[in-house]
Structure formats: structure tokens, C-alpha cells
mmCIF file with all atom_site columns, C-alpha atoms in Angstrom:
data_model
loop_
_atom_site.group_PDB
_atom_site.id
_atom_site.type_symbol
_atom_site.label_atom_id
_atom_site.label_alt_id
_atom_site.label_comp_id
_atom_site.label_asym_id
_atom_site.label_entity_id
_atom_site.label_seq_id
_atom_site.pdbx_PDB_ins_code
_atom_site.Cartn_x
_atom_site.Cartn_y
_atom_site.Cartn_z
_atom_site.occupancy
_atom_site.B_iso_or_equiv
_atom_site.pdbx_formal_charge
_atom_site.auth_seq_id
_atom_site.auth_comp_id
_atom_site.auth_asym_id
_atom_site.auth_atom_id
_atom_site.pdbx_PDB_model_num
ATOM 1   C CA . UNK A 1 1   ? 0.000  0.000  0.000   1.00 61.00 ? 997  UNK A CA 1
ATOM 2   C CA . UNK A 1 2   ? 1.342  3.130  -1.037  1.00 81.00 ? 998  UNK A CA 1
ATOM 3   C CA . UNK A 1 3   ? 1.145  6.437  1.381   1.00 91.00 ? 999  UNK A CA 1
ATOM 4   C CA . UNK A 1 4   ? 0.765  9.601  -0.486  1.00 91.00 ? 1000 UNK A CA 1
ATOM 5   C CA . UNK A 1 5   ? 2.347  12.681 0.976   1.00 92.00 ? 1001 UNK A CA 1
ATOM 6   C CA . UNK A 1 6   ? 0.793  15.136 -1.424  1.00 91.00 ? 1002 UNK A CA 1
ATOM 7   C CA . UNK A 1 7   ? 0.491  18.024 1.107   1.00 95.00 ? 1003 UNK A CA 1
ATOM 8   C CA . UNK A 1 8   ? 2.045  19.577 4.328   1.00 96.00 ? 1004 UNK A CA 1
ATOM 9   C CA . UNK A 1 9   ? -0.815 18.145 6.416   1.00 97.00 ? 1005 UNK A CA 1
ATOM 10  C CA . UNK A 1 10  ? 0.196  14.512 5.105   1.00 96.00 ? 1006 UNK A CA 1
ATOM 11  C CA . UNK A 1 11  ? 3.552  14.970 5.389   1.00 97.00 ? 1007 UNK A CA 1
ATOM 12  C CA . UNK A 1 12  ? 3.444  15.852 9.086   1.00 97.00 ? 1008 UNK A CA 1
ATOM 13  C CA . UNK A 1 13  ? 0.921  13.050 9.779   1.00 96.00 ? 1009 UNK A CA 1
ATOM 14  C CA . UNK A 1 14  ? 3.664  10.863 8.784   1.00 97.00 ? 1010 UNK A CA 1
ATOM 15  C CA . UNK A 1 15  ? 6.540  12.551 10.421  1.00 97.00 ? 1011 UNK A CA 1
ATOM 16  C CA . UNK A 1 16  ? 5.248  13.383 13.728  1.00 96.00 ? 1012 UNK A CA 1
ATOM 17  C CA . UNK A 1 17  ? 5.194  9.891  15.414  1.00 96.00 ? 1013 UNK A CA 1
ATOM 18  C CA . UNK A 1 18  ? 8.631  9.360  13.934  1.00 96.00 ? 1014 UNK A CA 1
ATOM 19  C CA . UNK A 1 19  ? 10.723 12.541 15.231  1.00 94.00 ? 1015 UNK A CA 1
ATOM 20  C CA . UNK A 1 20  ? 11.484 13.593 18.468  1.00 92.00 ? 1016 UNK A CA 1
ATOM 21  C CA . UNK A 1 21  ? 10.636 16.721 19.720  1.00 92.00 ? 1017 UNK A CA 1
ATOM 22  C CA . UNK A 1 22  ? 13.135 17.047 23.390  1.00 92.00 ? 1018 UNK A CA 1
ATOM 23  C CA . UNK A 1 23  ? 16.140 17.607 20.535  1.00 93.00 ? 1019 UNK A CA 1
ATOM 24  C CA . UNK A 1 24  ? 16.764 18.590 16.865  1.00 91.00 ? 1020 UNK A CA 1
ATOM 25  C CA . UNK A 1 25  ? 16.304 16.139 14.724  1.00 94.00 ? 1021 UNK A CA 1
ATOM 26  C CA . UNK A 1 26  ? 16.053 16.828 10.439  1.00 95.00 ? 1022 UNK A CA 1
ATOM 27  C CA . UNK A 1 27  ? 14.547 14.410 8.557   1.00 97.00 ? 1023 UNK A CA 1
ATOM 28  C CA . UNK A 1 28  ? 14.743 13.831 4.879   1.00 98.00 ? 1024 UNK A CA 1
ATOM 29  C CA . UNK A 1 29  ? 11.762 11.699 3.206   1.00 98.00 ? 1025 UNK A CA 1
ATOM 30  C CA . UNK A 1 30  ? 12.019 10.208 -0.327  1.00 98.00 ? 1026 UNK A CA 1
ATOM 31  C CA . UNK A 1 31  ? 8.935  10.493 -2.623  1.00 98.00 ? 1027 UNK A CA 1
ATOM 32  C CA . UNK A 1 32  ? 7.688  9.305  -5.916  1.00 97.00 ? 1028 UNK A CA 1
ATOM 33  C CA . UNK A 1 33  ? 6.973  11.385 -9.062  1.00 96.00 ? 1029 UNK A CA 1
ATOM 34  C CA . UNK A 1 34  ? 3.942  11.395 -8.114  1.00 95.00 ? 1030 UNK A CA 1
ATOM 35  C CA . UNK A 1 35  ? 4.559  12.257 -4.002  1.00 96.00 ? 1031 UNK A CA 1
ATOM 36  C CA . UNK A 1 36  ? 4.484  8.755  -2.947  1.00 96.00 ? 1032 UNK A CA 1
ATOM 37  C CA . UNK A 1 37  ? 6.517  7.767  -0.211  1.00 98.00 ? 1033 UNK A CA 1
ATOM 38  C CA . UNK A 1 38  ? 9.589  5.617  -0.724  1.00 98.00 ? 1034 UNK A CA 1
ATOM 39  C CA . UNK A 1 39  ? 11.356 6.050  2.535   1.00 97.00 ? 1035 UNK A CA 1
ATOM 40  C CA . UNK A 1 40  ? 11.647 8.136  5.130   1.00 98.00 ? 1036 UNK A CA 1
ATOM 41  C CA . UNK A 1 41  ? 15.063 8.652  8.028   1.00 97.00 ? 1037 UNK A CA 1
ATOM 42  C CA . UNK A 1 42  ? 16.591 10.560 10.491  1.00 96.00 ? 1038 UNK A CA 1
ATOM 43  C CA . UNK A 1 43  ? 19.697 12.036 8.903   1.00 96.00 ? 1039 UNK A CA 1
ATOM 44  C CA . UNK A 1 44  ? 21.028 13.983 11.640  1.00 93.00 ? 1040 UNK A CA 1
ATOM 45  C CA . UNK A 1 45  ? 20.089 13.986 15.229  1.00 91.00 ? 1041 UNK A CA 1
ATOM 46  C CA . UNK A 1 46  ? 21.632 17.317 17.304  1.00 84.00 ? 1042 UNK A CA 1
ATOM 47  C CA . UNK A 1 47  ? 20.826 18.658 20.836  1.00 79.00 ? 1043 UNK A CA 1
ATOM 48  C CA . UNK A 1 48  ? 18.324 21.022 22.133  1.00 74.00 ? 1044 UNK A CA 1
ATOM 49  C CA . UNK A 1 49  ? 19.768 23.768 20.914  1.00 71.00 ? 1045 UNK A CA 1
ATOM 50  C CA . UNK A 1 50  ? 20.383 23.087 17.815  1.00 73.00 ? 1046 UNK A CA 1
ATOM 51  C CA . UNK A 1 51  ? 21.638 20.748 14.943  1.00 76.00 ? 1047 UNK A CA 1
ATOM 52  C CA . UNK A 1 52  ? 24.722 20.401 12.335  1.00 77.00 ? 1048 UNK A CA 1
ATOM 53  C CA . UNK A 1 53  ? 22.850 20.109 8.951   1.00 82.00 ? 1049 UNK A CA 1
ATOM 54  C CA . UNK A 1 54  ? 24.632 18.512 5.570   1.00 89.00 ? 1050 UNK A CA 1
ATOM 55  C CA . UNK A 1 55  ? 23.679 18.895 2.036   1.00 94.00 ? 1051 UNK A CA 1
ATOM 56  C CA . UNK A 1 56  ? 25.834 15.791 1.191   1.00 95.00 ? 1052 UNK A CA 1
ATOM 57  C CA . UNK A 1 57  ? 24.232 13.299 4.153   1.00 96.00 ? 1053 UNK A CA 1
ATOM 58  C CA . UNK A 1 58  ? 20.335 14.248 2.695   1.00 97.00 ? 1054 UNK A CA 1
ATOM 59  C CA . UNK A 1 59  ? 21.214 13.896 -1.059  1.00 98.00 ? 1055 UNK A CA 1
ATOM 60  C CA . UNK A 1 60  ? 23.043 10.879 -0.449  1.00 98.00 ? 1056 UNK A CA 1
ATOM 61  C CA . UNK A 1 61  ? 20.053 9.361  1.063   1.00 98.00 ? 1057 UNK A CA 1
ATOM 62  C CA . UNK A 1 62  ? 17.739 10.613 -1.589  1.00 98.00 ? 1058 UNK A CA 1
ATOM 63  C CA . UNK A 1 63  ? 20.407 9.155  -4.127  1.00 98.00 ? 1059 UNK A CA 1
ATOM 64  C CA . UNK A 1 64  ? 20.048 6.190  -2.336  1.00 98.00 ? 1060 UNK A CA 1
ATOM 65  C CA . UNK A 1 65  ? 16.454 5.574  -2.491  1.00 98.00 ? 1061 UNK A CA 1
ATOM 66  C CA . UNK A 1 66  ? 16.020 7.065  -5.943  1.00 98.00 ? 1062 UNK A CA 1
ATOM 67  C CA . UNK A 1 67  ? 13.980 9.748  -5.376  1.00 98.00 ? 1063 UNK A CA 1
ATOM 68  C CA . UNK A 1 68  ? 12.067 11.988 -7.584  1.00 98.00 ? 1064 UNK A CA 1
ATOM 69  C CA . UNK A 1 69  ? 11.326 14.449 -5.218  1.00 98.00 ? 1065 UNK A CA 1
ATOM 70  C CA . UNK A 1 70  ? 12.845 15.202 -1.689  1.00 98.00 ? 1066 UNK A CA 1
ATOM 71  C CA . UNK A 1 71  ? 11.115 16.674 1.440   1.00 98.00 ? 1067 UNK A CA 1
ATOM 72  C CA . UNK A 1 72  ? 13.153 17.857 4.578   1.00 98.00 ? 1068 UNK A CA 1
ATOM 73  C CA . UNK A 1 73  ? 11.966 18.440 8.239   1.00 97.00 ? 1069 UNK A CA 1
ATOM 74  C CA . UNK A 1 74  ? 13.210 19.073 11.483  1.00 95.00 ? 1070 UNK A CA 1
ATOM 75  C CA . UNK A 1 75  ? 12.232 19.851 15.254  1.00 94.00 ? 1071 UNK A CA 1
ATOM 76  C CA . UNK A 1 76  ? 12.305 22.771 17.061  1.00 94.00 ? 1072 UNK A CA 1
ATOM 77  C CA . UNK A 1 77  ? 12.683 21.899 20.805  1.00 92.00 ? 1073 UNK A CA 1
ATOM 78  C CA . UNK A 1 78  ? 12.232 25.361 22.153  1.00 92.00 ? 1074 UNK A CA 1
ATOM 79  C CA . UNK A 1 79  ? 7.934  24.910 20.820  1.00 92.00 ? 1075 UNK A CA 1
ATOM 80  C CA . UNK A 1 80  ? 8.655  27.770 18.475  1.00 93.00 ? 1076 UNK A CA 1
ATOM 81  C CA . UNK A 1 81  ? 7.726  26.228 14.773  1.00 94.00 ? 1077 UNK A CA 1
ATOM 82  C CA . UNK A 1 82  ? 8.447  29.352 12.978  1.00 95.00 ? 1078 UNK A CA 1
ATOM 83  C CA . UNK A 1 83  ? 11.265 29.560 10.398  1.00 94.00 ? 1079 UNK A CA 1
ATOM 84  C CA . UNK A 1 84  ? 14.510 30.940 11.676  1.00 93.00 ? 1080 UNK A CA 1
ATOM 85  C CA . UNK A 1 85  ? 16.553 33.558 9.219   1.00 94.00 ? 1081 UNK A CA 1
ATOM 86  C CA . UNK A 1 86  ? 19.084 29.920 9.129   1.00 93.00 ? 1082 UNK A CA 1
ATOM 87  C CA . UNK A 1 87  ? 16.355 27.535 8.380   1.00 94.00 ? 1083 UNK A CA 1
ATOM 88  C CA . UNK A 1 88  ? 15.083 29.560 5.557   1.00 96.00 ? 1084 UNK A CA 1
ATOM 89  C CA . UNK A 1 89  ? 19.021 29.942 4.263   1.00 95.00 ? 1085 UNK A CA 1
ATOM 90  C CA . UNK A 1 90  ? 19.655 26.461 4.320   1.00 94.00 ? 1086 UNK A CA 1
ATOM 91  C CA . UNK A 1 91  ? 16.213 25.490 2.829   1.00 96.00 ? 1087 UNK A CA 1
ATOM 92  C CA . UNK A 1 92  ? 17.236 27.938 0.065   1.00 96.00 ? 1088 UNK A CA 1
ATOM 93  C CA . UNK A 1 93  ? 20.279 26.195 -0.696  1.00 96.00 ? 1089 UNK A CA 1
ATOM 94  C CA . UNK A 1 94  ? 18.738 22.907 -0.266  1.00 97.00 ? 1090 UNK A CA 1
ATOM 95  C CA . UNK A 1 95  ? 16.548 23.910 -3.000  1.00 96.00 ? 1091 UNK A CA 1
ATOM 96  C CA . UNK A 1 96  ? 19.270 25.336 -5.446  1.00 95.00 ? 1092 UNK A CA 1
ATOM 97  C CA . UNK A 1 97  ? 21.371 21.657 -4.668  1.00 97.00 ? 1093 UNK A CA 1
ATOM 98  C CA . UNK A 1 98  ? 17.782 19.936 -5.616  1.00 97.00 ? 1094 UNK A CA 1
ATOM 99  C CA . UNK A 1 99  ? 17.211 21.531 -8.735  1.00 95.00 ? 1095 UNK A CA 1
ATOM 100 C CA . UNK A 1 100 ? 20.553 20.783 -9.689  1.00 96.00 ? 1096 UNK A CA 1
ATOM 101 C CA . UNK A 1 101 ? 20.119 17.468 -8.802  1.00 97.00 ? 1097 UNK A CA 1
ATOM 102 C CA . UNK A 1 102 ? 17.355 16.816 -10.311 1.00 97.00 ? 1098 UNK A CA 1
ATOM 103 C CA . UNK A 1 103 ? 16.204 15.585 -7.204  1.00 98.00 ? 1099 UNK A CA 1
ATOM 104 C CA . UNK A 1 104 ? 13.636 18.473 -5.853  1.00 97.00 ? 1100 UNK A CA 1
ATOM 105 C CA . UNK A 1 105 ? 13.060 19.898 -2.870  1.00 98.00 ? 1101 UNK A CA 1
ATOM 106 C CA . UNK A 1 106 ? 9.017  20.354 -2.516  1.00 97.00 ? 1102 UNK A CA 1
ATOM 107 C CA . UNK A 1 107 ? 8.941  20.988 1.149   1.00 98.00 ? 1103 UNK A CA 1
ATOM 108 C CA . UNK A 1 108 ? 10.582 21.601 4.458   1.00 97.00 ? 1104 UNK A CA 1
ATOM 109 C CA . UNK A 1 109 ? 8.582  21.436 7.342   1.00 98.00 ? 1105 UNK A CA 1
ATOM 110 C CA . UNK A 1 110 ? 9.534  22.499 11.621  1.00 97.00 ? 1106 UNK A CA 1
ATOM 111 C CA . UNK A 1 111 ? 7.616  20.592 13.914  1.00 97.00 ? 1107 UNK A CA 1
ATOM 112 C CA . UNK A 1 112 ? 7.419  21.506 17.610  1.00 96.00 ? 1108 UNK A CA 1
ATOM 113 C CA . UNK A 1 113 ? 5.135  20.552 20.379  1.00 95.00 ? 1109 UNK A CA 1
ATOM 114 C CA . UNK A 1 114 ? 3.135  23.550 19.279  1.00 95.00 ? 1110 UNK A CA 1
ATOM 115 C CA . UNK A 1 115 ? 2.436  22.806 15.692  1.00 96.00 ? 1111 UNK A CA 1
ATOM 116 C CA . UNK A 1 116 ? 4.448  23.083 12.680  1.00 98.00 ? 1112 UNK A CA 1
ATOM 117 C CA . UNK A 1 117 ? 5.157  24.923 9.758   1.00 97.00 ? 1113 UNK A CA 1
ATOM 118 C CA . UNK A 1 118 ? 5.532  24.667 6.114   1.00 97.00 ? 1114 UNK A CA 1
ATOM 119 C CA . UNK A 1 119 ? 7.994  26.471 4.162   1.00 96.00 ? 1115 UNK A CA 1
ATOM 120 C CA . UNK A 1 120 ? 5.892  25.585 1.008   1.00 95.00 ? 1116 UNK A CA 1
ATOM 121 C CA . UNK A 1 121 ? 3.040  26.999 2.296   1.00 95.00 ? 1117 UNK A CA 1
ATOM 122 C CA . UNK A 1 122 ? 4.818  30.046 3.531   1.00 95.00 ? 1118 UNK A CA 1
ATOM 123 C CA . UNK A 1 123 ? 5.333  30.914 -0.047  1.00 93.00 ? 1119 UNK A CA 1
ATOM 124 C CA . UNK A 1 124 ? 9.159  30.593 -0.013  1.00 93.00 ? 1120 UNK A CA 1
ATOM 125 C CA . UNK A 1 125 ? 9.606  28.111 -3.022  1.00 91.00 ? 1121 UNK A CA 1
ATOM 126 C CA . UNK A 1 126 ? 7.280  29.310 -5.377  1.00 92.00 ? 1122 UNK A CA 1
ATOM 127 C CA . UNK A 1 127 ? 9.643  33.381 -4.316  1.00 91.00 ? 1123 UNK A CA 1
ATOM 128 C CA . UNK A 1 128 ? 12.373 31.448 -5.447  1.00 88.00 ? 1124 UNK A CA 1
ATOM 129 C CA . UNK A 1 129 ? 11.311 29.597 -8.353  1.00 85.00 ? 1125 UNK A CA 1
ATOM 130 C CA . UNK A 1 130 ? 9.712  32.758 -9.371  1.00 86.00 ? 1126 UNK A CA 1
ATOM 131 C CA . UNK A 1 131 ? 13.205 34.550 -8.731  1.00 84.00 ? 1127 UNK A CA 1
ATOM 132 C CA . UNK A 1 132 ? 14.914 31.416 -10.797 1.00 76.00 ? 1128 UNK A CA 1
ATOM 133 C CA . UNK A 1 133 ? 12.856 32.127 -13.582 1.00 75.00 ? 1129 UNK A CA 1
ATOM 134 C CA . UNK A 1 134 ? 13.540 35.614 -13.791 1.00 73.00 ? 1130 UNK A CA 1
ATOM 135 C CA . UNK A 1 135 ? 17.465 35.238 -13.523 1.00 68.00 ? 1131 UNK A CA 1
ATOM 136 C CA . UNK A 1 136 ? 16.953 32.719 -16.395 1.00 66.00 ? 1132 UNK A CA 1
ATOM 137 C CA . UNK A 1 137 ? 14.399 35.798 -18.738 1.00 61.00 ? 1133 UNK A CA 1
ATOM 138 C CA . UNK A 1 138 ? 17.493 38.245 -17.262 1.00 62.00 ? 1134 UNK A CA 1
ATOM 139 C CA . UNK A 1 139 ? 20.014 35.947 -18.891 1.00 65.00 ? 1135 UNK A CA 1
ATOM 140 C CA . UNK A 1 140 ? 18.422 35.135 -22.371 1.00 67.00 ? 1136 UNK A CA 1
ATOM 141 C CA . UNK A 1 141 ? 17.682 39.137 -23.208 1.00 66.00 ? 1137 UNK A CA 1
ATOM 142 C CA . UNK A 1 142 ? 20.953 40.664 -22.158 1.00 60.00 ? 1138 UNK A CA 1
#
């Protein structure tokens, strides 16, 4: 039976009995062209204050498990599940690696004991793709 992780509610359905909340944790899950899930595993496991975070350990895995399309998350411990200026850095150069790749990323989420939140639904990758496809229209007419 396949599990379809089509949306941010899905995806943290799935996630939240699976990561812990007392430390940071990030999580990279493998999906399907068509957003089923392949796999899902703790890549990096940190304190309560924070975690180390590698592009190379999440693609690998990704690489690994052939994914079409890669979604990230990780906890907050303090309850705050609000993108920090660093999350939304590294998410943005998760997403330039991706598309690179060929290996997507389509969503990030922060869980806490409060909630979470989505990084796709915040807007910020259809900003950059928008900002992508303007560098590209910038390059073609000079």
C-alpha cells in the first residue's frame, strides 16, 4: 500500500510519530513522481539547541532511495515552529542543490510541540522559483 504525501498536512501526519521533539532532529523523506513515499530517516540527530545540517548526508540518502522528489523536516525543541533567518538559508540552498540534482526539494517542514510549519506553504519556493525564472528571462535578453 502506497502512502501519499501530497500536502504539508500529510507529510506531518507521517513525520510526527517518527521525530522527536526534546532535541533537533532533520529528517529527509524520499517520494515518488507522483509524491508517494519511498522512505523516510533521520539524517542527523543534534541537541536542544540546535543541529549540524549537511547537504551531502540528505542527497546521499535521496540518491540512495532514488527519489524523484525530496522533502526535509526538522524539530524545534524550544515549541517555536516558525522559520529561523538559518532555516530559511539552508532550505534555500537545499533547493538550489535539488534543482541541480534533479532531485527536488518540494517541502521543508519544523515541527514543535506547538504545531508546525511549512515552508511551502509560507510561499518561499514558489519566491524562489519565481526569482529562478527571472534570472533565467534576465540571462536570455541581455
Amino acid at each position: 500500500m502506497s502512502i501519499l504525501l501530497c500536502n504539508s498536512k500529510t507529510l506531518e501526519a507521517h513525520l510526527r510519530p517518527l521525530i522527536r521533539l526534546d532535541v533537533e532532529e532533520i529528517w529527509a523523506v524520499a517520494l515518488t513522481s507522483n509524491l508517494n513515499l519511498i522512505s523516510s530517516e533521520m539524517i542527523f540527530r543534534g541537541h536542544a539547541s540546535g543541529c549540524f545540517a549537511h547537504a551531502r548526508e540528505i542527497f546521499r540518502f535521496a540518491i540512495r532511495q532514488n527519489a524523484v522528489h525530496l522533502a526535509i523536516a526538522h524539530s524545534h525543541p524550544s515549541g517555536d515552529h516558525q522559520a529561523s533567518p538559518q532555516d530559511i538559508k539552508l532550505t534555500r540552498e537545499f533547493y538550489e542543490i535539488g534543482k541541480w540534482l534533479k532531485i527536488p526539494l518540494v517541502e521543508h517542514l519544523i515541527l514543535s510541540t506547538n504545531g508546525f510549519s511549512s515552508m511551502s506553504d509560507d510561499g518561499h519556493f514558489e519566491r524562489w522559483h519565481r526569482l529562478r525564472r527571472n534570472r533565467a528571462y534576465l540571462k536570455r535578453s541581455n
